PDB file of C-alpha atoms in Angstrom:
ATOM      1  CA  UNK T 273     -11.752 -10.151  -4.262  1.00 80.00           C
ATOM      2  CA  UNK T 274      -8.539 -12.143  -3.916  1.00 88.00           C
ATOM      3  CA  UNK T 275      -8.806 -15.888  -3.346  1.00 90.00           C
ATOM      4  CA  UNK T 276      -6.533 -18.226  -1.420  1.00 92.00           C
ATOM      5  CA  UNK T 277      -4.556 -19.316  -4.496  1.00 94.00           C
ATOM      6  CA  UNK T 278      -3.818 -15.689  -5.407  1.00 93.00           C
ATOM      7  CA  UNK T 279      -2.866 -14.890  -1.813  1.00 93.00           C
ATOM      8  CA  UNK T 280      -0.413 -17.795  -1.701  1.00 95.00           C
ATOM      9  CA  UNK T 281       1.217 -16.620  -4.951  1.00 94.00           C
ATOM     10  CA  UNK T 282       1.460 -13.065  -3.616  1.00 96.00           C
ATOM     11  CA  UNK T 283       2.979 -14.123  -0.305  1.00 95.00           C
ATOM     12  CA  UNK T 284       5.435 -16.416  -2.081  1.00 96.00           C
ATOM     13  CA  UNK T 285       6.539 -13.494  -4.248  1.00 96.00           C
ATOM     14  CA  UNK T 286       6.890 -11.244  -1.195  1.00 96.00           C
ATOM     15  CA  UNK T 287       8.836 -13.892   0.723  1.00 96.00           C
ATOM     16  CA  UNK T 288      12.192 -12.599  -0.524  1.00 97.00           C
ATOM     17  CA  UNK T 289      13.874  -9.539   0.947  1.00 96.00           C
ATOM     18  CA  UNK T 290      14.537  -7.632  -2.306  1.00 97.00           C
ATOM     19  CA  UNK T 291      11.021  -8.242  -3.581  1.00 98.00           C
ATOM     20  CA  UNK T 292       9.553  -6.939  -0.358  1.00 97.00           C
ATOM     21  CA  UNK T 293      11.821  -3.876  -0.635  1.00 98.00           C
ATOM     22  CA  UNK T 294      10.691  -3.332  -4.231  1.00 98.00           C
ATOM     23  CA  UNK T 295       7.012  -3.395  -3.287  1.00 98.00           C
ATOM     24  CA  UNK T 296       7.544  -1.102  -0.314  1.00 97.00           C
ATOM     25  CA  UNK T 297       9.536   1.360  -2.440  1.00 98.00           C
ATOM     26  CA  UNK T 298       6.820   1.381  -5.086  1.00 98.00           C
ATOM     27  CA  UNK T 299       4.035   1.842  -2.545  1.00 96.00           C
ATOM     28  CA  UNK T 300       5.954   4.791  -1.118  1.00 95.00           C
ATOM     29  CA  UNK T 301       6.582   6.219  -4.603  1.00 97.00           C
ATOM     30  CA  UNK T 302       2.872   6.509  -5.324  1.00 95.00           C
ATOM     31  CA  UNK T 303       0.897   5.801  -8.482  1.00 95.00           C
ATOM     32  CA  UNK T 304       3.544   7.226 -10.824  1.00 96.00           C
ATOM     33  CA  UNK T 305       6.012   4.586  -9.681  1.00 97.00           C
ATOM     34  CA  UNK T 306       9.742   4.703 -10.310  1.00 98.00           C
ATOM     35  CA  UNK T 307      12.054   4.255 -13.294  1.00 97.00           C
ATOM     36  CA  UNK T 308      13.881   0.926 -13.228  1.00 97.00           C
ATOM     37  CA  UNK T 309      17.297   2.483 -12.548  1.00 96.00           C
ATOM     38  CA  UNK T 310      16.052   4.541  -9.617  1.00 97.00           C
ATOM     39  CA  UNK T 311      14.175   1.565  -8.176  1.00 98.00           C
ATOM     40  CA  UNK T 312      17.204  -0.732  -8.524  1.00 98.00           C
ATOM     41  CA  UNK T 313      19.397   1.794  -6.715  1.00 97.00           C
ATOM     42  CA  UNK T 314      16.894   2.373  -3.939  1.00 96.00           C
ATOM     43  CA  UNK T 315      16.584  -1.322  -3.110  1.00 97.00           C
ATOM     44  CA  UNK T 316      20.233  -2.203  -3.686  1.00 96.00           C
ATOM     45  CA  UNK T 317      20.071  -4.565  -6.661  1.00 97.00           C
ATOM     46  CA  UNK T 318      21.511  -4.527 -10.163  1.00 96.00           C
ATOM     47  CA  UNK T 319      19.260  -3.836 -13.118  1.00 93.00           C
ATOM     48  CA  UNK T 320      19.355  -7.496 -14.102  1.00 95.00           C
ATOM     49  CA  UNK T 321      18.347  -8.611 -10.618  1.00 96.00           C
ATOM     50  CA  UNK T 322      15.617  -5.971 -10.509  1.00 97.00           C
ATOM     51  CA  UNK T 323      14.175  -7.338 -13.736  1.00 96.00           C
ATOM     52  CA  UNK T 324      14.197 -10.880 -12.330  1.00 97.00           C
ATOM     53  CA  UNK T 325      12.478  -9.890  -9.089  1.00 97.00           C
ATOM     54  CA  UNK T 326      10.037  -7.542 -10.816  1.00 97.00           C
ATOM     55  CA  UNK T 327       8.958 -10.353 -13.126  1.00 97.00           C
ATOM     56  CA  UNK T 328       8.033 -12.497 -10.116  1.00 97.00           C
ATOM     57  CA  UNK T 329       6.133  -9.646  -8.476  1.00 98.00           C
ATOM     58  CA  UNK T 330       4.313  -8.817 -11.706  1.00 97.00           C
ATOM     59  CA  UNK T 331       3.401 -12.485 -12.199  1.00 96.00           C
ATOM     60  CA  UNK T 332       1.851 -12.410  -8.709  1.00 96.00           C
ATOM     61  CA  UNK T 333      -0.042  -9.260  -9.708  1.00 95.00           C
ATOM     62  CA  UNK T 334       1.599  -7.012  -7.107  1.00 97.00           C
ATOM     63  CA  UNK T 335       3.379  -4.591  -9.428  1.00 98.00           C
ATOM     64  CA  UNK T 336       3.081  -3.458 -13.010  1.00 98.00           C
ATOM     65  CA  UNK T 337       5.472  -2.004 -15.532  1.00 97.00           C
ATOM     66  CA  UNK T 338       5.159   0.310 -18.479  1.00 97.00           C
ATOM     67  CA  UNK T 339       7.510   1.723 -21.050  1.00 96.00           C
ATOM     68  CA  UNK T 340       8.506   5.320 -20.377  1.00 88.00           C
ATOM     69  CA  UNK T 341      10.571   6.446 -23.332  1.00 92.00           C
ATOM     70  CA  UNK T 342      13.621   4.215 -23.398  1.00 92.00           C
ATOM     71  CA  UNK T 343      13.147   3.124 -19.802  1.00 92.00           C
ATOM     72  CA  UNK T 344      10.786   0.892 -17.870  1.00 96.00           C
ATOM     73  CA  UNK T 345       8.769   2.416 -15.054  1.00 98.00           C
ATOM     74  CA  UNK T 346       7.425   0.166 -12.311  1.00 98.00           C
ATOM     75  CA  UNK T 347       4.475   0.917 -10.051  1.00 98.00           C
ATOM     76  CA  UNK T 348       2.578  -0.810  -7.284  1.00 98.00           C
ATOM     77  CA  UNK T 349      -0.653  -2.577  -8.179  1.00 97.00           C
ATOM     78  CA  UNK T 350      -2.656  -0.945  -5.398  1.00 95.00           C
ATOM     79  CA  UNK T 351      -5.890  -2.918  -5.980  1.00 94.00           C
ATOM     80  CA  UNK T 352      -3.999  -6.214  -5.654  1.00 94.00           C
ATOM     81  CA  UNK T 353      -2.146  -5.045  -2.544  1.00 94.00           C
ATOM     82  CA  UNK T 354      -5.414  -3.844  -1.010  1.00 90.00           C
ATOM     83  CA  UNK T 355      -6.969  -7.192  -1.884  1.00 91.00           C
ATOM     84  CA  UNK T 356      -4.150  -8.980  -0.105  1.00 91.00           C
ATOM     85  CA  UNK T 357      -4.686  -6.915   3.037  1.00 87.00           C
ATOM     86  CA  UNK T 358      -8.419  -7.529   2.806  1.00 86.00           C
ATOM     87  CA  UNK T 359      -7.781 -11.268   2.396  1.00 87.00           C
ATOM     88  CA  UNK T 360      -5.754 -11.292   5.618  1.00 83.00           C
ATOM     89  CA  UNK T 361      -8.201  -9.190   7.592  1.00 82.00           C
ATOM     90  CA  UNK T 362     -11.513 -10.408   6.147  1.00 79.00           C
ATOM     91  CA  UNK T 363     -12.318 -12.806   8.963  1.00 75.00           C
ATOM     92  CA  UNK T 364     -10.170 -11.287  11.695  1.00 73.00           C
ATOM     93  CA  UNK T 365     -12.919 -10.013  13.925  1.00 73.00           C
ATOM     94  CA  UNK T 366     -15.197 -13.041  14.167  1.00 78.00           C
ATOM     95  CA  UNK T 367     -17.648 -10.928  16.147  1.00 72.00           C
ATOM     96  CA  UNK T 368     -14.873  -9.171  18.108  1.00 78.00           C
ATOM     97  CA  UNK T 369     -14.145  -5.886  16.320  1.00 76.00           C
ATOM     98  CA  UNK T 370     -11.542  -4.883  18.899  1.00 80.00           C
ATOM     99  CA  UNK T 371      -9.230  -7.510  17.397  1.00 80.00           C
ATOM    100  CA  UNK T 372      -8.973  -5.472  14.169  1.00 79.00           C
ATOM    101  CA  UNK T 373      -8.644  -2.043  15.787  1.00 81.00           C
ATOM    102  CA  UNK T 374      -4.794  -1.920  15.738  1.00 81.00           C
ATOM    103  CA  UNK T 375      -4.661  -2.753  12.017  1.00 79.00           C
ATOM    104  CA  UNK T 376      -7.410  -0.280  11.161  1.00 79.00           C
ATOM    105  CA  UNK T 377      -5.748   2.460  13.212  1.00 82.00           C
ATOM    106  CA  UNK T 378      -2.392   1.810  11.522  1.00 80.00           C
ATOM    107  CA  UNK T 379      -3.957   2.104   8.080  1.00 76.00           C
ATOM    108  CA  UNK T 380      -5.946   5.159   9.073  1.00 80.00           C
ATOM    109  CA  UNK T 381      -2.820   6.891  10.398  1.00 80.00           C
ATOM    110  CA  UNK T 382      -0.798   6.258   7.249  1.00 75.00           C
ATOM    111  CA  UNK T 383      -3.639   7.233   4.941  1.00 72.00           C
ATOM    112  CA  UNK T 384      -4.669  10.459   6.671  1.00 67.00           C
ATOM    113  CA  UNK T 385      -4.420  13.728   4.729  1.00 68.00           C
ATOM    114  CA  UNK T 386      -1.087  15.542   5.014  1.00 57.00           C
ATOM    115  CA  UNK T 387      -0.491  16.791   8.519  1.00 48.00           C
ATOM    116  CA  UNK T 388      -2.948  14.400  10.132  1.00 47.00           C
ATOM    117  CA  UNK T 389      -0.763  11.266  10.192  1.00 44.00           C
ATOM    118  CA  UNK T 390       1.548  12.507  12.937  1.00 45.00           C
ATOM    119  CA  UNK T 391       0.482   9.899  15.448  1.00 44.00           C
ATOM    120  CA  UNK T 392      -1.488  12.404  17.510  1.00 44.00           C
ATOM    121  CA  UNK T 393      -4.198  10.490  19.312  1.00 40.00           C
ATOM    122  CA  UNK T 394      -5.771  13.481  21.079  1.00 39.00           C
ATOM    123  CA  UNK T 395      -9.018  12.742  19.240  1.00 39.00           C
ATOM    124  CA  UNK T 396      -9.394   9.332  20.943  1.00 39.00           C
TER     125      UNK T 396
END
């Protein structure tokens, strides 16, 4: 479980537009992640800038990197990102579960099996 100090470090790392783009691109890419060159191009930074921003995100525990041949491949650290969401939502309800319903529905919609995340609410 993430603590307040870790959450502050994570939010500080995410508080820059390119870093937020990097994390979002890696979350979208899935567990295999992306090669550095592809990631740099998709977020609009040079390779040098990508390395700088990736170092900050890795230090905060939000992404990881691994050597892939002669390249570096970056991927999202899903457990840390999930922990950050849990940290934010842990005490949201305070006995009022309806407060958390929009966040839970948003996560449920994006995490549904293929074909089920179309926004159809006919099951409600």
